[in-house]
Amino acid sequence: MNVASRLPETSAAAQADRPAKSTKPAFLGFGLGLRAQHYDEILNGNPPIDWFEVISENYMIPGGQPLRTLDRICEGYPVVMHGVSLSIASTAPPNFEYLQGLKDLARRVEPKWVSDHLCWTGVHGKNLHDLLPIPYTKEALDHVVSRVQLVQDFLGRAIVLENVSTYVQFNNSEMTEWEFLSELSRRSGCWLLFDINNVYVSAFNHGYDPLAFLNGIPADRVVQFHMAGHSHMGTHIIDTHDHPVCEDVWDLYVAALKHFGRVSTMIERDDNIPPLDELLLEVKRTREIAERVLPSLGKQAE
Ligand SMILES: [Fe+2]
């Protein structure tokens, strides 16, 4: 596809700061990542979940049962879209077929927001199916700002980007991850998805204080929290999303609530999926802790 012909005129000025003027999305409450194992129970049981996050790529094939199921979920719950293939930091040309699919799905779902990760997932047409880290340099920041602006122009909405768990760091980084994310959000106008487990995992793996990360992010730029489990290997942590949320991450959630205030929060389980009731208990705990830490939460709720 001819990339140049698809770029909005202003995107050529890659270095120019041009924050999207979007209103901060409203607080949704306490949600859960939608997984196929729970479709029937959700559709038949109307469980007490405020909203669902859906994996965009699972529904980007036209027609079929998954889309019909998603339509029914959307009738009963607010939904946000969460992708894993945007590859926003890649140096490969933007994939406009993918972006068009994302835009088409967003038109159908009418999500409260569309998110992905600050990472790259492949190059030269190859998708490595992993969320790969980037160096936190000024050059990379300029590059990602211009990519976010391009994607936001194409989709016609501000996007939301999540911090990923990382296992390596780059010697040429010129700033911290939290400085990079903060500047990216300020310059491009994108919102941030603050994955509390990912902060915990990366902080352990690289030996820094997770509170430094947390306190380094401006509170007004964060629209969503992820809470998830991981696999602790002793010397390092792998972000497997196949366990319940651990107590250290629950403690970090308390600190996040104190710093960010009320933020739409959800439980993200991707493997070793338990019965819905088990995840509902974790969703209930996110709500109970938030109500305890932020006594005014109920009064503020919309
Ligand atoms: Fe996450």
Short mmCIF file of C-alpha atoms and ligand atoms in Angstrom, two decimals:
data_model
loop_
_atom_site.label_atom_id
_atom_site.label_comp_id
_atom_site.label_asym_id
_atom_site.label_seq_id
_atom_site.Cartn_x
_atom_site.Cartn_y
_atom_site.Cartn_z
CA MET A 1 0.00 0.00 0.00
CA ASN A 2 1.23 3.50 -0.78
CA VAL A 3 2.04 4.79 2.68
CA ALA A 4 2.58 8.41 1.65
CA SER A 5 -0.87 8.65 0.09
CA ARG A 6 -2.48 7.56 3.37
CA LEU A 7 -0.69 10.01 5.62
CA PRO A 8 -2.56 13.12 6.71
CA GLU A 9 -0.65 16.20 5.55
CA THR A 10 0.44 17.26 9.01
CA SER A 11 1.96 13.88 9.86
CA ALA A 12 4.91 14.66 7.62
CA ALA A 13 6.03 17.11 10.30
CA ALA A 14 7.07 14.25 12.50
CA GLN A 15 8.88 16.29 15.12
CA ALA A 16 6.08 18.80 15.78
CA ASP A 17 4.21 18.40 19.04
CA ARG A 18 0.55 18.25 18.25
CA PRO A 19 -1.37 16.90 21.20
CA ALA A 20 -4.79 15.59 20.30
CA LYS A 21 -7.42 17.73 21.94
CA SER A 22 -9.53 14.99 23.39
CA THR A 23 -11.61 14.96 26.52
CA LYS A 24 -10.39 12.53 29.16
CA PRO A 25 -12.57 9.41 29.04
CA ALA A 26 -15.01 8.97 31.92
CA PHE A 27 -14.37 6.61 34.83
CA LEU A 28 -15.99 3.24 34.06
CA GLY A 29 -15.61 1.47 37.39
CA PHE A 30 -14.25 -2.05 37.81
CA GLY A 31 -14.01 -4.42 34.85
CA LEU A 32 -12.64 -7.64 33.46
CA GLY A 33 -10.89 -8.80 30.32
CA LEU A 34 -13.46 -10.66 28.19
CA ARG A 35 -12.40 -14.26 27.47
CA ALA A 36 -14.23 -16.81 25.30
CA GLN A 37 -14.37 -19.34 28.17
CA HIS A 38 -16.82 -17.03 29.96
CA TYR A 39 -19.09 -16.02 27.04
CA ASP A 40 -22.07 -18.20 28.02
CA GLU A 41 -21.90 -17.38 31.71
CA ILE A 42 -21.75 -13.66 31.02
CA LEU A 43 -24.55 -13.67 28.47
CA ASN A 44 -26.79 -15.85 30.63
CA GLY A 45 -25.88 -14.54 34.07
CA ASN A 46 -25.47 -10.78 33.83
CA PRO A 47 -22.54 -10.82 36.31
CA PRO A 48 -21.75 -7.71 38.40
CA ILE A 49 -18.98 -6.31 36.17
CA ASP A 50 -18.99 -2.61 35.25
CA TRP A 51 -17.26 -2.99 31.88
CA PHE A 52 -15.24 -5.35 29.67
CA GLU A 53 -11.96 -5.00 27.81
CA VAL A 54 -11.86 -7.02 24.57
CA ILE A 55 -8.78 -8.07 22.61
CA SER A 56 -9.21 -6.22 19.31
CA GLU A 57 -7.51 -8.83 17.11
CA ASN A 58 -9.94 -11.55 18.26
CA TYR A 59 -12.77 -9.69 16.51
CA MET A 60 -11.10 -8.24 13.43
CA ILE A 61 -12.25 -11.07 11.15
CA PRO A 62 -15.54 -10.04 9.51
CA GLY A 63 -18.59 -12.11 10.45
CA GLY A 64 -18.76 -15.25 12.57
CA GLN A 65 -19.74 -16.15 16.09
CA PRO A 66 -17.12 -14.09 17.98
CA LEU A 67 -18.41 -10.84 16.48
CA ARG A 68 -22.04 -11.79 17.10
CA THR A 69 -21.17 -12.58 20.72
CA LEU A 70 -19.34 -9.28 21.05
CA ASP A 71 -22.39 -7.44 19.71
CA ARG A 72 -24.46 -8.96 22.53
CA ILE A 73 -21.83 -8.09 25.15
CA CYS A 74 -21.83 -4.49 23.88
CA GLU A 75 -25.60 -4.30 24.33
CA GLY A 76 -25.19 -4.95 28.06
CA TYR A 77 -21.85 -3.44 29.04
CA PRO A 78 -19.46 -0.59 28.23
CA VAL A 79 -16.50 -1.99 26.29
CA VAL A 80 -12.94 -0.85 25.62
CA MET A 81 -10.75 -2.29 22.85
CA HIS A 82 -7.22 -3.51 23.65
CA GLY A 83 -4.85 -4.50 20.83
CA VAL A 84 -1.53 -6.35 20.70
CA SER A 85 -0.42 -5.73 17.10
CA LEU A 86 -0.24 -1.96 16.64
CA SER A 87 3.57 -2.06 16.93
CA ILE A 88 3.55 1.66 17.55
CA ALA A 89 7.31 1.92 18.08
CA SER A 90 8.33 -0.11 15.03
CA THR A 91 10.41 1.49 12.29
CA ALA A 92 8.49 -0.54 9.70
CA PRO A 93 5.90 1.41 7.66
CA PRO A 94 2.51 1.60 9.41
CA ASN A 95 0.21 -1.29 8.55
CA PHE A 96 -2.83 0.48 7.13
CA GLU A 97 -4.73 -2.75 6.54
CA TYR A 98 -4.47 -3.41 10.26
CA LEU A 99 -5.41 0.17 11.12
CA GLN A 100 -8.44 0.00 8.82
CA GLY A 101 -9.55 -3.23 10.51
CA LEU A 102 -9.15 -1.56 13.88
CA LYS A 103 -11.14 1.45 12.72
CA ASP A 104 -13.92 -0.75 11.32
CA LEU A 105 -14.15 -2.69 14.59
CA ALA A 106 -14.24 0.54 16.60
CA ARG A 107 -17.09 1.79 14.43
CA ARG A 108 -19.05 -1.36 15.30
CA VAL A 109 -18.15 -1.62 18.99
CA GLU A 110 -18.16 2.09 19.86
CA PRO A 111 -15.56 1.47 22.58
CA LYS A 112 -14.92 3.97 25.33
CA TRP A 113 -11.29 3.94 24.15
CA VAL A 114 -8.82 1.97 22.01
CA SER A 115 -5.54 0.89 23.58
CA ASP A 116 -2.34 -0.96 22.71
CA HIS A 117 1.21 -1.10 24.07
CA LEU A 118 4.32 1.04 23.93
CA CYS A 119 6.43 -1.55 22.12
CA TRP A 120 7.22 -3.02 18.74
CA THR A 121 6.11 -6.48 17.62
CA GLY A 122 7.97 -7.08 14.38
CA VAL A 123 9.72 -5.72 11.33
CA HIS A 124 10.02 -6.52 7.61
CA GLY A 125 6.51 -7.98 7.57
CA LYS A 126 7.24 -10.48 10.34
CA ASN A 127 5.12 -10.45 13.53
CA LEU A 128 7.11 -11.88 16.44
CA HIS A 129 3.96 -12.08 18.61
CA ASP A 130 5.71 -10.49 21.54
CA LEU A 131 5.64 -7.01 23.06
CA LEU A 132 9.25 -5.95 22.61
CA PRO A 133 11.01 -3.14 24.49
CA ILE A 134 12.48 0.04 23.04
CA PRO A 135 15.39 2.30 24.02
CA TYR A 136 14.19 5.41 25.84
CA THR A 137 16.03 7.95 23.71
CA LYS A 138 15.03 11.36 22.37
CA GLU A 139 15.19 9.92 18.85
CA ALA A 140 12.83 7.08 19.78
CA LEU A 141 10.51 9.53 21.50
CA ASP A 142 10.29 11.73 18.39
CA HIS A 143 9.63 8.62 16.32
CA VAL A 144 6.87 7.27 18.57
CA VAL A 145 5.23 10.70 18.94
CA SER A 146 4.96 10.95 15.16
CA ARG A 147 3.60 7.39 14.92
CA VAL A 148 0.99 8.05 17.60
CA GLN A 149 -0.08 11.22 15.81
CA LEU A 150 -0.42 9.31 12.55
CA VAL A 151 -2.50 6.55 14.16
CA GLN A 152 -4.68 9.05 16.01
CA ASP A 153 -5.29 10.98 12.79
CA PHE A 154 -6.20 7.77 10.96
CA LEU A 155 -8.50 6.46 13.67
CA GLY A 156 -9.96 9.88 14.41
CA ARG A 157 -9.48 9.47 18.15
CA ALA A 158 -6.80 9.71 20.82
CA ILE A 159 -5.39 6.29 21.62
CA VAL A 160 -4.30 4.80 24.95
CA LEU A 161 -0.86 3.20 25.39
CA GLU A 162 0.24 0.69 28.05
CA ASN A 163 3.63 0.16 29.69
CA VAL A 164 4.89 -3.39 28.96
CA SER A 165 6.85 -5.78 31.16
CA THR A 166 10.49 -5.87 30.11
CA TYR A 167 13.43 -8.19 30.63
CA VAL A 168 16.27 -6.18 29.06
CA GLN A 169 17.28 -2.55 29.10
CA PHE A 170 19.22 -0.55 26.54
CA ASN A 171 22.57 1.05 27.41
CA ASN A 172 21.77 4.01 25.16
CA SER A 173 18.55 4.99 26.97
CA GLU A 174 18.61 8.69 27.86
CA MET A 175 15.60 8.77 30.16
CA THR A 176 13.55 6.46 32.36
CA GLU A 177 10.53 4.57 31.09
CA TRP A 178 8.23 6.80 33.11
CA GLU A 179 9.82 9.95 31.70
CA PHE A 180 9.40 8.55 28.20
CA LEU A 181 5.74 7.67 28.76
CA SER A 182 4.98 11.03 30.35
CA GLU A 183 6.56 12.97 27.49
CA LEU A 184 4.90 10.74 24.90
CA SER A 185 1.51 11.41 26.43
CA ARG A 186 2.12 15.15 26.82
CA ARG A 187 3.43 15.62 23.27
CA SER A 188 1.06 13.35 21.35
CA GLY A 189 -2.08 13.66 23.46
CA CYS A 190 -2.39 9.90 23.86
CA TRP A 191 -3.70 8.64 27.21
CA LEU A 192 -1.94 6.04 29.34
CA LEU A 193 -2.94 2.59 30.50
CA PHE A 194 -0.95 1.99 33.67
CA ASP A 195 -0.39 -1.74 34.13
CA ILE A 196 0.43 -2.05 37.81
CA ASN A 197 1.67 -5.62 37.48
CA ASN A 198 3.96 -4.66 34.60
CA VAL A 199 5.49 -1.89 36.69
CA TYR A 200 6.10 -4.41 39.48
CA VAL A 201 7.61 -6.97 37.07
CA SER A 202 9.91 -4.48 35.31
CA ALA A 203 10.97 -2.85 38.59
CA PHE A 204 11.98 -6.24 40.02
CA ASN A 205 13.74 -7.35 36.84
CA HIS A 206 15.74 -4.14 36.55
CA GLY A 207 16.20 -3.39 40.24
CA TYR A 208 14.42 -0.07 40.62
CA ASP A 209 11.68 1.14 42.96
CA PRO A 210 8.19 0.65 41.46
CA LEU A 211 7.05 3.73 43.38
CA ALA A 212 9.53 5.85 41.41
CA PHE A 213 7.78 4.71 38.23
CA LEU A 214 4.33 5.25 39.71
CA ASN A 215 5.07 8.71 41.07
CA GLY A 216 6.81 9.70 37.83
CA ILE A 217 3.62 9.47 35.78
CA PRO A 218 1.29 12.53 35.76
CA ALA A 219 -2.00 11.53 37.36
CA ASP A 220 -4.12 13.33 34.79
CA ARG A 221 -2.82 11.24 31.85
CA VAL A 222 -3.89 7.79 33.11
CA VAL A 223 -7.31 6.42 32.14
CA GLN A 224 -6.99 2.73 32.97
CA PHE A 225 -5.26 0.29 35.33
CA HIS A 226 -4.46 -3.34 34.55
CA MET A 227 -4.12 -5.79 37.43
CA ALA A 228 -2.64 -9.19 36.62
CA GLY A 229 -0.61 -12.11 37.92
CA HIS A 230 2.88 -13.28 36.99
CA SER A 231 5.39 -16.11 37.49
CA HIS A 232 8.16 -15.38 39.99
CA MET A 233 11.30 -17.32 39.04
CA GLY A 234 13.37 -16.15 42.00
CA THR A 235 15.97 -14.21 40.04
CA HIS A 236 13.44 -12.63 37.68
CA ILE A 237 9.70 -12.37 37.04
CA ILE A 238 7.93 -13.43 33.85
CA ASP A 239 4.70 -11.65 32.99
CA THR A 240 2.62 -14.76 32.34
CA HIS A 241 -0.86 -13.49 33.34
CA ASP A 242 -1.68 -17.02 34.47
CA HIS A 243 -1.91 -16.47 38.23
CA PRO A 244 -4.07 -14.41 40.58
CA VAL A 245 -2.80 -10.93 41.41
CA CYS A 246 -0.07 -11.22 44.09
CA GLU A 247 -0.12 -9.33 47.40
CA ASP A 248 2.77 -7.01 46.42
CA VAL A 249 0.81 -5.89 43.36
CA TRP A 250 -2.30 -5.33 45.50
CA ASP A 251 -0.12 -3.09 47.72
CA LEU A 252 1.08 -1.20 44.65
CA TYR A 253 -2.57 -0.78 43.61
CA VAL A 254 -3.20 1.06 46.89
CA ALA A 255 -0.27 3.38 46.15
CA ALA A 256 -1.56 3.89 42.60
CA LEU A 257 -5.00 4.88 43.88
CA LYS A 258 -3.42 7.42 46.22
CA HIS A 259 -1.39 8.93 43.39
CA PHE A 260 -3.82 8.72 40.45
CA GLY A 261 -7.20 8.87 42.21
CA ARG A 262 -10.07 6.92 40.71
CA VAL A 263 -9.10 5.12 37.50
CA SER A 264 -11.04 2.50 35.53
CA THR A 265 -9.52 -0.77 36.75
CA MET A 266 -9.68 -4.32 35.44
CA ILE A 267 -8.38 -7.83 36.03
CA GLU A 268 -6.38 -9.13 33.08
CA ARG A 269 -6.03 -12.94 32.93
CA ASP A 270 -4.71 -14.44 29.68
CA ASP A 271 -3.75 -18.01 30.54
CA ASN A 272 -4.79 -20.74 32.96
CA ILE A 273 -8.21 -19.06 32.83
CA PRO A 274 -10.20 -19.93 36.00
CA PRO A 275 -13.99 -20.07 36.37
CA LEU A 276 -15.64 -16.65 36.11
CA ASP A 277 -16.53 -16.65 39.83
CA GLU A 278 -12.84 -16.71 40.74
CA LEU A 279 -12.11 -13.63 38.63
CA LEU A 280 -15.22 -11.90 39.97
CA LEU A 281 -13.69 -12.13 43.43
CA GLU A 282 -10.61 -10.26 42.18
CA VAL A 283 -12.80 -7.64 40.48
CA LYS A 284 -14.68 -7.28 43.78
CA ARG A 285 -11.38 -6.75 45.58
CA THR A 286 -10.34 -3.96 43.17
CA ARG A 287 -13.63 -2.22 43.97
CA GLU A 288 -13.43 -2.74 47.73
CA ILE A 289 -9.86 -1.45 47.97
CA ALA A 290 -10.67 1.60 45.84
CA GLU A 291 -13.70 2.40 48.01
CA ARG A 292 -11.54 2.12 51.13
CA VAL A 293 -8.64 4.21 49.77
CA LEU A 294 -10.91 6.78 48.10
CA PRO A 295 -13.95 7.20 50.38
CA SER A 296 -15.47 9.72 47.97
CA LEU A 297 -15.46 7.18 45.11
CA GLY A 298 -19.13 6.24 45.41
CA LYS A 299 -20.24 9.86 45.44
CA GLN A 300 -18.13 10.66 42.37
CA ALA A 301 -19.36 7.68 40.37
CA GLU A 302 -21.47 8.58 37.36
FE FE B 1 -1.60 -5.25 30.81
#
